[in-house]
Structure formats: structure tokens, C-alpha cells
């Protein structure tokens, strides 16, 4: 690990040790921590909705550096977010990681996150974390169109995701409406366009789109010529391209531009639960993930998500994050519950 990052983690741990010690004096229910600030030998539980391979790599590197054991409980965004809300102050989770930010907002709105250390927040540009500081971005993924050029040419593609509600797109595009990935994209439409426009778009989607289960299945359908166009996240295509290309060889990617809701960049989130009895270790884990060392684990791995912390460049196979033209959206404003209600009313989930 770079010396600068090591000093930052050490300073953060020292500051938090003082804060926890003071809190312990005033409340017997406050999270416990060793007076020395030594976290080696502790065990933290992570409710993990991120890619399992990536989070395991983060956990292994963190354990090697700190001596803290990390236990992963894997699930999907909405499942684990709702579980934390139900568990409330009794949750055994120390840390929550997601693929998309709406589940983080759900837990944040329930008041269940502990504020992150300022030094950890400083690792991540403001555009990739909520203004509240209760959690932070840890990675990012871009919305893209995957299309089959034998069925549709680049100049025939929609210029806005909102165009897909038009009758001429009936049966010509696919998505995975039951997945958290697509629901996060709908959250961006809702935040930008409002309830009425989103409702109309979803009603048209029910008529126009072809539903598949999972982004990989959408991409396979486009690749095999079942449908000309699909809406997915970028990394599914890049992962397949890095391997056999069997599910993407007949496809290309196209990006929406001009801050269109279809250009949405979804933020994967990480936060520390107030209920954690290992606050120092949990804070240190998020600090590590967003540090240069943690973001290098992401860059050098096989998830092909965007690195967003500590100035670390993403995998060189990806278009540079700063060349994309996403809408500016505070991730804490995305409303997963309302999206779920709207999509249920439209008959999509």
C-alpha cells in the first residue's frame, strides 16, 4: 500500500478511536472499540450486494493489511437493503455494499448509517457520493445500448432512452425489468423527468419491450438476433469480450449522451451501520476500498466496473469515465420504493 494511504488509514483509525472512547463514557450502548485503536483480530460482517469475486478480493487484501477477518453475506441490493431496514438497530451487519445506490438510499432514509470518516469521503469525488456523507461510492457502471448491427445500424439508434416509448420501437428493444440494475436506471428517469413522464414511459415499456431475466440474458438475445437492441450496464459486454466473446461477438455498444437519463452512471455504494459493534474496523474497511490500494484491486480485477476513488484510473479497456456524459444526480435522491411501486403498477415486476 502507498505510504500516503497507510498514513491516512492510521490517522482515521486514531481519530475514530478517540471518538468511540468518548462516546463509551457517555453511553453504555455505544459500539465498543479497543482503547489502543488496534483492530487486528476483529471480525466484521459485510452484507454484500456487490460482485462476490470483487468483494472477496477487497476482503482478502484488507485482511492481509489489517488482520481483520471479513465475513460476507451475499445477496442482491433490494433484498439486503430491506433486510437491514427490518433488522434496524439489531442488525448484525457492520458494513453494507451494493451494486446500485437506491438500496443505499433506502438504508440512509431509515437513519441506519453511521457518518463516514471525512478522510474516507475525501477519497471519492463529490459527484460519486451523496451530499449527506452517510455513505460513499465505491465503483460505478454506465448505462449502455447493446445492439446487433446486422439488425439495426448505428444511425438508427435512439438518441434518448425516452424515445423507446414511441410505437415504432415495439418489439425492438429488450431489458431486464425485475433486476436492481434496470430499476436503478428507472430511478434516474424518475429523478430527471418526474412521476408522470416516468409512468407514461413504463406503460409504453410494457407494450414495447421484450423482457428477459438478467442483463447477460438481454445481451445474449441481442447477440443471437432475437431483438435488435437492449439496455444494460456496460460491464456485461466488456466481461464477455475479455473472454470467449460467445455472447457478444455479434454486438456493439452505443452510449447515450447530453446528460440524457439513458446516460445514467450508477454508483455502487458502501457504508457503515450504526449498529456495528466494530466501528473502527468497519470504517477502516470502507477507507481501504476507496483508497488507491482498494481501487487498484477493482481496476486489476475482472468486474470491469469503473474505479472512482483516490484518482485511480479504470481498466484501460473501458472508455474513460470523464468522456461519458451522464446526468448530474445526487445518488441519495434515487427512490427505489417509488420505482418499485411504479413498475409494479405498470405490470413490469
Tab-separated table of C-alpha atoms in Angstrom:
chain	number	residue	atom	x	y	z
A	1	UNK	CA	0.000	0.000	0.000
A	2	UNK	CA	1.311	3.540	-0.736
A	3	UNK	CA	2.676	5.356	2.341
A	4	UNK	CA	0.199	8.187	1.888
A	5	UNK	CA	-2.743	5.751	2.052
A	6	UNK	CA	-1.268	3.967	5.080
A	7	UNK	CA	-0.873	7.289	6.919
A	8	UNK	CA	-4.458	8.216	6.025
A	9	UNK	CA	-5.839	4.945	7.402
A	10	UNK	CA	-3.760	5.234	10.546
A	11	UNK	CA	-4.954	8.783	11.142
A	12	UNK	CA	-8.560	7.833	10.544
A	13	UNK	CA	-8.317	4.926	12.983
A	14	UNK	CA	-6.739	7.138	15.642
A	15	UNK	CA	-9.399	9.824	15.334
A	16	UNK	CA	-12.199	7.273	15.461
A	17	UNK	CA	-10.650	5.553	18.478
A	18	UNK	CA	-10.840	8.812	20.429
A	19	UNK	CA	-14.419	9.434	19.321
A	20	UNK	CA	-15.568	5.945	20.283
A	21	UNK	CA	-13.805	6.108	23.637
A	22	UNK	CA	-15.534	9.399	24.449
A	23	UNK	CA	-18.885	8.010	23.368
A	24	UNK	CA	-18.381	4.933	25.559
A	25	UNK	CA	-18.039	7.171	28.589
A	26	UNK	CA	-21.470	8.698	27.988
A	27	UNK	CA	-23.457	5.673	26.825
A	28	UNK	CA	-23.140	2.016	27.682
A	29	UNK	CA	-24.874	1.115	24.397
A	30	UNK	CA	-22.240	2.734	22.177
A	31	UNK	CA	-20.168	0.499	19.885
A	32	UNK	CA	-17.112	-0.919	21.604
A	33	UNK	CA	-13.529	-0.467	20.441
A	34	UNK	CA	-10.165	-1.165	21.976
A	35	UNK	CA	-8.621	1.794	23.732
A	36	UNK	CA	-5.439	1.377	21.706
A	37	UNK	CA	-7.277	1.558	18.380
A	38	UNK	CA	-5.841	-1.844	17.360
A	39	UNK	CA	-8.353	-3.606	15.100
A	40	UNK	CA	-6.251	-6.680	14.320
A	41	UNK	CA	-8.042	-9.897	15.212
A	42	UNK	CA	-11.543	-8.427	14.953
A	43	UNK	CA	-14.198	-9.825	12.615
A	44	UNK	CA	-16.661	-7.720	10.627
A	45	UNK	CA	-19.771	-8.868	8.794
A	46	UNK	CA	-20.425	-7.367	5.376
A	47	UNK	CA	-23.861	-7.545	3.777
A	48	UNK	CA	-22.646	-7.703	0.209
A	49	UNK	CA	-24.695	-6.994	-2.916
A	50	UNK	CA	-21.617	-6.217	-4.992
A	51	UNK	CA	-19.946	-8.777	-7.252
A	52	UNK	CA	-18.847	-11.575	-4.949
A	53	UNK	CA	-15.460	-12.037	-6.615
A	54	UNK	CA	-14.633	-8.334	-6.345
A	55	UNK	CA	-15.709	-8.031	-2.712
A	56	UNK	CA	-13.817	-11.180	-1.791
A	57	UNK	CA	-10.690	-9.692	-3.371
A	58	UNK	CA	-11.208	-6.487	-1.362
A	59	UNK	CA	-11.759	-8.518	1.808
A	60	UNK	CA	-8.659	-10.652	1.298
A	61	UNK	CA	-6.452	-7.610	0.689
A	62	UNK	CA	-7.915	-5.801	3.699
A	63	UNK	CA	-7.405	-8.808	5.967
A	64	UNK	CA	-3.815	-9.147	4.826
A	65	UNK	CA	-3.187	-5.479	5.591
A	66	UNK	CA	-5.031	-5.150	8.901
A	67	UNK	CA	-5.558	-8.603	10.386
A	68	UNK	CA	-9.331	-8.031	10.393
A	69	UNK	CA	-11.403	-11.011	9.226
A	70	UNK	CA	-14.264	-10.211	6.834
A	71	UNK	CA	-17.352	-12.424	6.699
A	72	UNK	CA	-19.520	-11.892	3.602
A	73	UNK	CA	-23.260	-12.419	3.484
A	74	UNK	CA	-24.133	-12.177	-0.192
A	75	UNK	CA	-27.457	-11.171	-1.707
A	76	UNK	CA	-28.956	-8.597	-4.041
A	77	UNK	CA	-29.419	-4.875	-3.492
A	78	UNK	CA	-33.083	-4.707	-2.561
A	79	UNK	CA	-33.061	-7.957	-0.593
A	80	UNK	CA	-30.232	-6.890	1.697
A	81	UNK	CA	-31.318	-3.257	1.914
A	82	UNK	CA	-34.780	-4.278	3.089
A	83	UNK	CA	-33.286	-6.824	5.466
A	84	UNK	CA	-31.158	-4.139	7.131
A	85	UNK	CA	-34.196	-1.877	7.494
A	86	UNK	CA	-36.165	-4.722	9.077
A	87	UNK	CA	-33.310	-5.589	11.435
A	88	UNK	CA	-32.812	-1.963	12.402
A	89	UNK	CA	-30.579	-1.429	15.421
A	90	UNK	CA	-30.335	-5.203	15.883
A	91	UNK	CA	-28.659	-5.806	12.522
A	92	UNK	CA	-25.538	-7.972	12.753
A	93	UNK	CA	-24.102	-6.208	9.719
A	94	UNK	CA	-21.125	-3.910	10.154
A	95	UNK	CA	-20.902	-2.808	6.509
A	96	UNK	CA	-23.318	-2.687	3.567
A	97	UNK	CA	-22.062	-2.792	-0.041
A	98	UNK	CA	-24.302	-2.547	-3.101
A	99	UNK	CA	-24.136	-2.611	-6.880
A	100	UNK	CA	-26.552	0.320	-7.204
A	101	UNK	CA	-27.303	3.295	-4.984
A	102	UNK	CA	-31.108	3.118	-4.455
A	103	UNK	CA	-30.687	0.405	-1.799
A	104	UNK	CA	-28.152	2.631	-0.027
A	105	UNK	CA	-30.697	5.462	-0.061
A	106	UNK	CA	-33.267	3.121	1.476
A	107	UNK	CA	-30.998	2.387	4.440
A	108	UNK	CA	-29.920	6.031	4.674
A	109	UNK	CA	-33.535	7.247	4.830
A	110	UNK	CA	-34.116	4.805	7.694
A	111	UNK	CA	-31.309	6.543	9.599
A	112	UNK	CA	-29.239	3.390	9.955
A	113	UNK	CA	-25.840	4.541	8.651
A	114	UNK	CA	-23.041	5.987	10.759
A	115	UNK	CA	-21.374	9.002	9.113
A	116	UNK	CA	-18.195	8.044	7.276
A	117	UNK	CA	-14.826	9.440	8.262
A	118	UNK	CA	-14.029	12.688	6.463
A	119	UNK	CA	-10.761	11.232	5.163
A	120	UNK	CA	-12.673	8.385	3.510
A	121	UNK	CA	-15.102	10.792	1.869
A	122	UNK	CA	-12.141	12.767	0.563
A	123	UNK	CA	-11.037	9.673	-1.364
A	124	UNK	CA	-14.070	9.954	-3.668
A	125	UNK	CA	-15.062	12.952	-5.839
A	126	UNK	CA	-18.298	14.629	-4.766
A	127	UNK	CA	-20.036	13.560	-7.993
A	128	UNK	CA	-19.782	9.916	-6.928
A	129	UNK	CA	-21.142	10.092	-3.380
A	130	UNK	CA	-24.187	11.558	-1.636
A	131	UNK	CA	-24.046	15.022	-0.157
A	132	UNK	CA	-25.012	13.617	3.251
A	133	UNK	CA	-21.694	11.826	3.803
A	134	UNK	CA	-23.505	8.846	5.317
A	135	UNK	CA	-22.103	6.509	2.656
A	136	UNK	CA	-19.886	6.756	-0.387
A	137	UNK	CA	-19.447	5.484	-3.901
A	138	UNK	CA	-17.025	2.606	-4.275
A	139	UNK	CA	-17.365	1.871	-8.029
A	140	UNK	CA	-19.507	2.906	-10.993
A	141	UNK	CA	-21.240	1.419	-14.036
A	142	UNK	CA	-22.596	3.124	-17.148
A	143	UNK	CA	-25.927	2.539	-18.861
A	144	UNK	CA	-25.409	1.475	-22.484
A	145	UNK	CA	-27.241	0.217	-25.540
A	146	UNK	CA	-26.045	-3.139	-26.789
A	147	UNK	CA	-27.160	-3.619	-30.377
A	148	UNK	CA	-26.853	-6.054	-33.252
A	149	UNK	CA	-25.561	-4.172	-36.330
A	150	UNK	CA	-26.998	-6.821	-38.637
A	151	UNK	CA	-30.465	-5.817	-37.418
A	152	UNK	CA	-30.060	-2.093	-36.748
A	153	UNK	CA	-27.450	0.440	-37.838
A	154	UNK	CA	-25.809	2.960	-35.539
A	155	UNK	CA	-27.620	5.871	-37.192
A	156	UNK	CA	-30.976	4.216	-36.459
A	157	UNK	CA	-30.399	4.018	-32.707
A	158	UNK	CA	-32.473	6.203	-30.377
A	159	UNK	CA	-30.788	9.407	-29.236
A	160	UNK	CA	-32.639	9.348	-25.910
A	161	UNK	CA	-33.795	6.479	-23.754
A	162	UNK	CA	-37.140	8.269	-23.640
A	163	UNK	CA	-37.568	7.603	-27.384
A	164	UNK	CA	-38.134	3.925	-26.606
A	165	UNK	CA	-41.698	4.700	-25.576
A	166	UNK	CA	-42.593	5.537	-29.191
A	167	UNK	CA	-44.703	2.947	-31.087
A	168	UNK	CA	-42.016	2.339	-33.700
A	169	UNK	CA	-39.879	0.618	-31.030
A	170	UNK	CA	-42.462	-2.056	-30.250
A	171	UNK	CA	-40.733	-5.431	-30.077
A	172	UNK	CA	-37.353	-3.923	-30.958
A	173	UNK	CA	-35.712	-3.496	-27.565
A	174	UNK	CA	-35.086	-5.628	-24.518
A	175	UNK	CA	-34.362	-5.139	-20.824
A	176	UNK	CA	-34.410	-6.979	-17.513
A	177	UNK	CA	-37.089	-5.084	-15.572
A	178	UNK	CA	-37.014	-7.265	-12.456
A	179	UNK	CA	-33.339	-6.611	-11.787
A	180	UNK	CA	-31.904	-3.944	-9.481
A	181	UNK	CA	-29.696	-2.731	-12.341
A	182	UNK	CA	-32.594	-1.696	-14.547
A	183	UNK	CA	-34.617	-0.369	-11.638
A	184	UNK	CA	-31.729	1.972	-10.829
A	185	UNK	CA	-31.905	3.278	-14.407
A	186	UNK	CA	-35.633	3.890	-13.958
A	187	UNK	CA	-34.775	5.753	-10.735
A	188	UNK	CA	-32.704	8.152	-12.810
A	189	UNK	CA	-35.591	8.667	-15.236
A	190	UNK	CA	-37.888	9.380	-12.285
A	191	UNK	CA	-35.452	11.843	-10.737
A	192	UNK	CA	-34.973	13.721	-14.009
A	193	UNK	CA	-38.386	13.512	-15.648
A	194	UNK	CA	-40.859	13.208	-12.769
A	195	UNK	CA	-43.687	10.812	-11.958
A	196	UNK	CA	-45.996	11.489	-14.919
A	197	UNK	CA	-43.316	11.099	-17.589
A	198	UNK	CA	-41.885	8.023	-15.882
A	199	UNK	CA	-45.323	6.425	-15.594
A	200	UNK	CA	-46.001	7.019	-19.288
A	201	UNK	CA	-42.575	5.621	-20.203
A	202	UNK	CA	-43.099	2.492	-18.113
A	203	UNK	CA	-46.571	1.922	-19.580
A	204	UNK	CA	-45.045	2.139	-23.061
A	205	UNK	CA	-42.207	-0.139	-21.986
A	206	UNK	CA	-44.753	-2.800	-21.021
A	207	UNK	CA	-46.069	-2.675	-24.591
A	208	UNK	CA	-42.822	-2.141	-26.498
A	209	UNK	CA	-40.048	-4.045	-24.773
A	210	UNK	CA	-39.125	-7.706	-24.615
A	211	UNK	CA	-38.440	-8.778	-21.033
A	212	UNK	CA	-35.587	-11.100	-20.092
A	213	UNK	CA	-34.228	-12.104	-16.708
A	214	UNK	CA	-30.762	-10.648	-16.250
A	215	UNK	CA	-28.548	-8.311	-18.238
A	216	UNK	CA	-26.465	-11.194	-19.559
A	217	UNK	CA	-29.605	-12.775	-20.992
A	218	UNK	CA	-30.549	-9.487	-22.646
A	219	UNK	CA	-27.113	-9.330	-24.257
A	220	UNK	CA	-27.348	-12.943	-25.420
A	221	UNK	CA	-30.731	-12.240	-27.009
A	222	UNK	CA	-29.325	-9.273	-28.920
A	223	UNK	CA	-26.265	-11.290	-29.929
A	224	UNK	CA	-28.395	-14.139	-31.296
A	225	UNK	CA	-30.659	-11.798	-33.248
A	226	UNK	CA	-33.805	-12.255	-31.152
A	227	UNK	CA	-34.065	-8.476	-30.684
A	228	UNK	CA	-32.086	-5.596	-32.227
A	229	UNK	CA	-31.337	-3.573	-29.089
A	230	UNK	CA	-31.000	-3.965	-25.330
A	231	UNK	CA	-30.457	-1.674	-22.360
A	232	UNK	CA	-27.807	-2.999	-19.956
A	233	UNK	CA	-24.811	-1.876	-17.919
A	234	UNK	CA	-21.507	-1.655	-19.767
A	235	UNK	CA	-19.512	-4.244	-17.854
A	236	UNK	CA	-21.513	-7.269	-19.024
A	237	UNK	CA	-20.266	-6.627	-22.555
A	238	UNK	CA	-16.674	-5.956	-21.532
A	239	UNK	CA	-16.507	-9.087	-19.377
A	240	UNK	CA	-17.685	-11.264	-22.259
A	241	UNK	CA	-15.361	-9.512	-24.685
A	242	UNK	CA	-12.430	-10.269	-22.362
A	243	UNK	CA	-13.240	-13.989	-22.526
A	244	UNK	CA	-14.703	-16.021	-25.389
A	245	UNK	CA	-16.972	-13.270	-26.830
A	246	UNK	CA	-19.535	-16.003	-27.477
A	247	UNK	CA	-22.383	-13.899	-26.060
A	248	UNK	CA	-21.358	-10.536	-27.521
A	249	UNK	CA	-19.413	-11.189	-30.714
A	250	UNK	CA	-22.300	-10.074	-32.945
A	251	UNK	CA	-22.965	-6.888	-30.986
A	252	UNK	CA	-21.641	-3.381	-30.431
A	253	UNK	CA	-22.127	-0.812	-27.689
A	254	UNK	CA	-23.539	2.693	-28.003
A	255	UNK	CA	-23.787	5.355	-25.325
A	256	UNK	CA	-26.479	7.951	-24.763
A	257	UNK	CA	-25.094	11.486	-24.430
A	258	UNK	CA	-26.067	15.033	-23.433
A	259	UNK	CA	-26.981	14.170	-19.837
A	260	UNK	CA	-29.861	12.023	-21.059
A	261	UNK	CA	-31.324	9.771	-18.329
A	262	UNK	CA	-30.142	6.903	-20.542
A	263	UNK	CA	-26.580	8.096	-19.929
A	264	UNK	CA	-27.023	7.413	-16.218
A	265	UNK	CA	-23.919	6.277	-14.354
A	266	UNK	CA	-24.973	4.157	-11.391
A	267	UNK	CA	-22.919	4.357	-8.209
A	268	UNK	CA	-22.102	1.260	-6.215
A	269	UNK	CA	-22.205	2.190	-2.550
A	270	UNK	CA	-20.535	1.372	0.727
A	271	UNK	CA	-21.496	2.392	4.243
A	272	UNK	CA	-21.032	1.547	7.924
A	273	UNK	CA	-24.064	0.612	10.020
A	274	UNK	CA	-24.736	2.499	13.254
A	275	UNK	CA	-25.451	-0.835	14.868
A	276	UNK	CA	-21.940	-2.118	14.175
A	277	UNK	CA	-20.038	-3.110	17.299
A	278	UNK	CA	-16.772	-2.840	15.350
A	279	UNK	CA	-16.917	0.754	14.193
A	280	UNK	CA	-13.166	1.211	13.778
A	281	UNK	CA	-12.732	-1.917	11.682
A	282	UNK	CA	-15.840	-1.169	9.607
A	283	UNK	CA	-14.728	2.391	8.911
A	284	UNK	CA	-11.265	1.114	8.007
A	285	UNK	CA	-12.759	-1.341	5.506
A	286	UNK	CA	-14.605	1.406	3.610
A	287	UNK	CA	-11.497	3.565	3.795
A	288	UNK	CA	-9.477	0.737	2.246
A	289	UNK	CA	-11.959	0.082	-0.561
A	290	UNK	CA	-11.871	3.744	-1.603
A	291	UNK	CA	-8.102	4.089	-1.177
A	292	UNK	CA	-5.626	3.759	-4.022
A	293	UNK	CA	-4.872	0.172	-2.980
A	294	UNK	CA	-8.540	-0.801	-2.922
A	295	UNK	CA	-9.357	0.871	-6.211
A	296	UNK	CA	-6.377	-0.855	-7.811
A	297	UNK	CA	-7.934	-4.177	-6.771
A	298	UNK	CA	-11.012	-3.078	-8.718
A	299	UNK	CA	-9.045	-1.878	-11.729
A	300	UNK	CA	-6.967	-5.034	-11.972
A	301	UNK	CA	-9.872	-7.424	-11.403
A	302	UNK	CA	-12.373	-8.906	-13.824
A	303	UNK	CA	-15.539	-6.969	-12.949
A	304	UNK	CA	-14.809	-4.143	-15.444
A	305	UNK	CA	-16.565	-1.605	-13.237
A	306	UNK	CA	-15.243	1.936	-13.120
A	307	UNK	CA	-12.769	2.927	-10.413
A	308	UNK	CA	-13.837	6.216	-8.826
A	309	UNK	CA	-11.634	6.627	-5.745
A	310	UNK	CA	-8.236	8.128	-4.988
A	311	UNK	CA	-7.530	9.128	-8.582
A	312	UNK	CA	-7.032	5.537	-9.734
A	313	UNK	CA	-7.618	5.032	-13.471
A	314	UNK	CA	-10.124	2.384	-14.515
A	315	UNK	CA	-9.376	-0.710	-16.572
A	316	UNK	CA	-7.829	0.601	-19.820
A	317	UNK	CA	-10.315	-1.383	-21.930
A	318	UNK	CA	-13.108	0.965	-20.802
A	319	UNK	CA	-13.941	4.348	-22.307
A	320	UNK	CA	-12.645	6.923	-19.831
A	321	UNK	CA	-15.240	7.847	-17.235
A	322	UNK	CA	-14.726	11.553	-17.890
A	323	UNK	CA	-15.661	11.075	-21.566
A	324	UNK	CA	-19.168	9.931	-20.675
A	325	UNK	CA	-21.948	12.498	-20.430
A	326	UNK	CA	-24.175	11.328	-17.576
A	327	UNK	CA	-26.838	13.424	-15.881
A	328	UNK	CA	-25.756	15.013	-12.616
A	329	UNK	CA	-27.740	13.159	-9.960
A	330	UNK	CA	-27.153	13.018	-6.213
A	331	UNK	CA	-27.361	9.242	-5.655
A	332	UNK	CA	-29.149	9.713	-2.344
A	333	UNK	CA	-32.145	11.183	-4.204
A	334	UNK	CA	-32.915	7.962	-6.089
A	335	UNK	CA	-36.113	6.398	-4.775
A	336	UNK	CA	-36.203	2.610	-5.014
A	337	UNK	CA	-39.526	2.209	-3.229
A	338	UNK	CA	-41.352	4.590	-5.557
A	339	UNK	CA	-39.765	2.991	-8.614
A	340	UNK	CA	-40.860	-0.430	-7.413
A	341	UNK	CA	-44.409	0.857	-6.958
A	342	UNK	CA	-44.474	2.460	-10.417
A	343	UNK	CA	-43.054	-0.601	-12.143
A	344	UNK	CA	-45.492	-2.870	-10.306
A	345	UNK	CA	-48.393	-0.654	-11.371
A	346	UNK	CA	-47.161	-0.873	-14.975
A	347	UNK	CA	-47.102	-4.677	-14.779
A	348	UNK	CA	-43.335	-4.921	-15.246
A	349	UNK	CA	-42.467	-6.545	-11.915
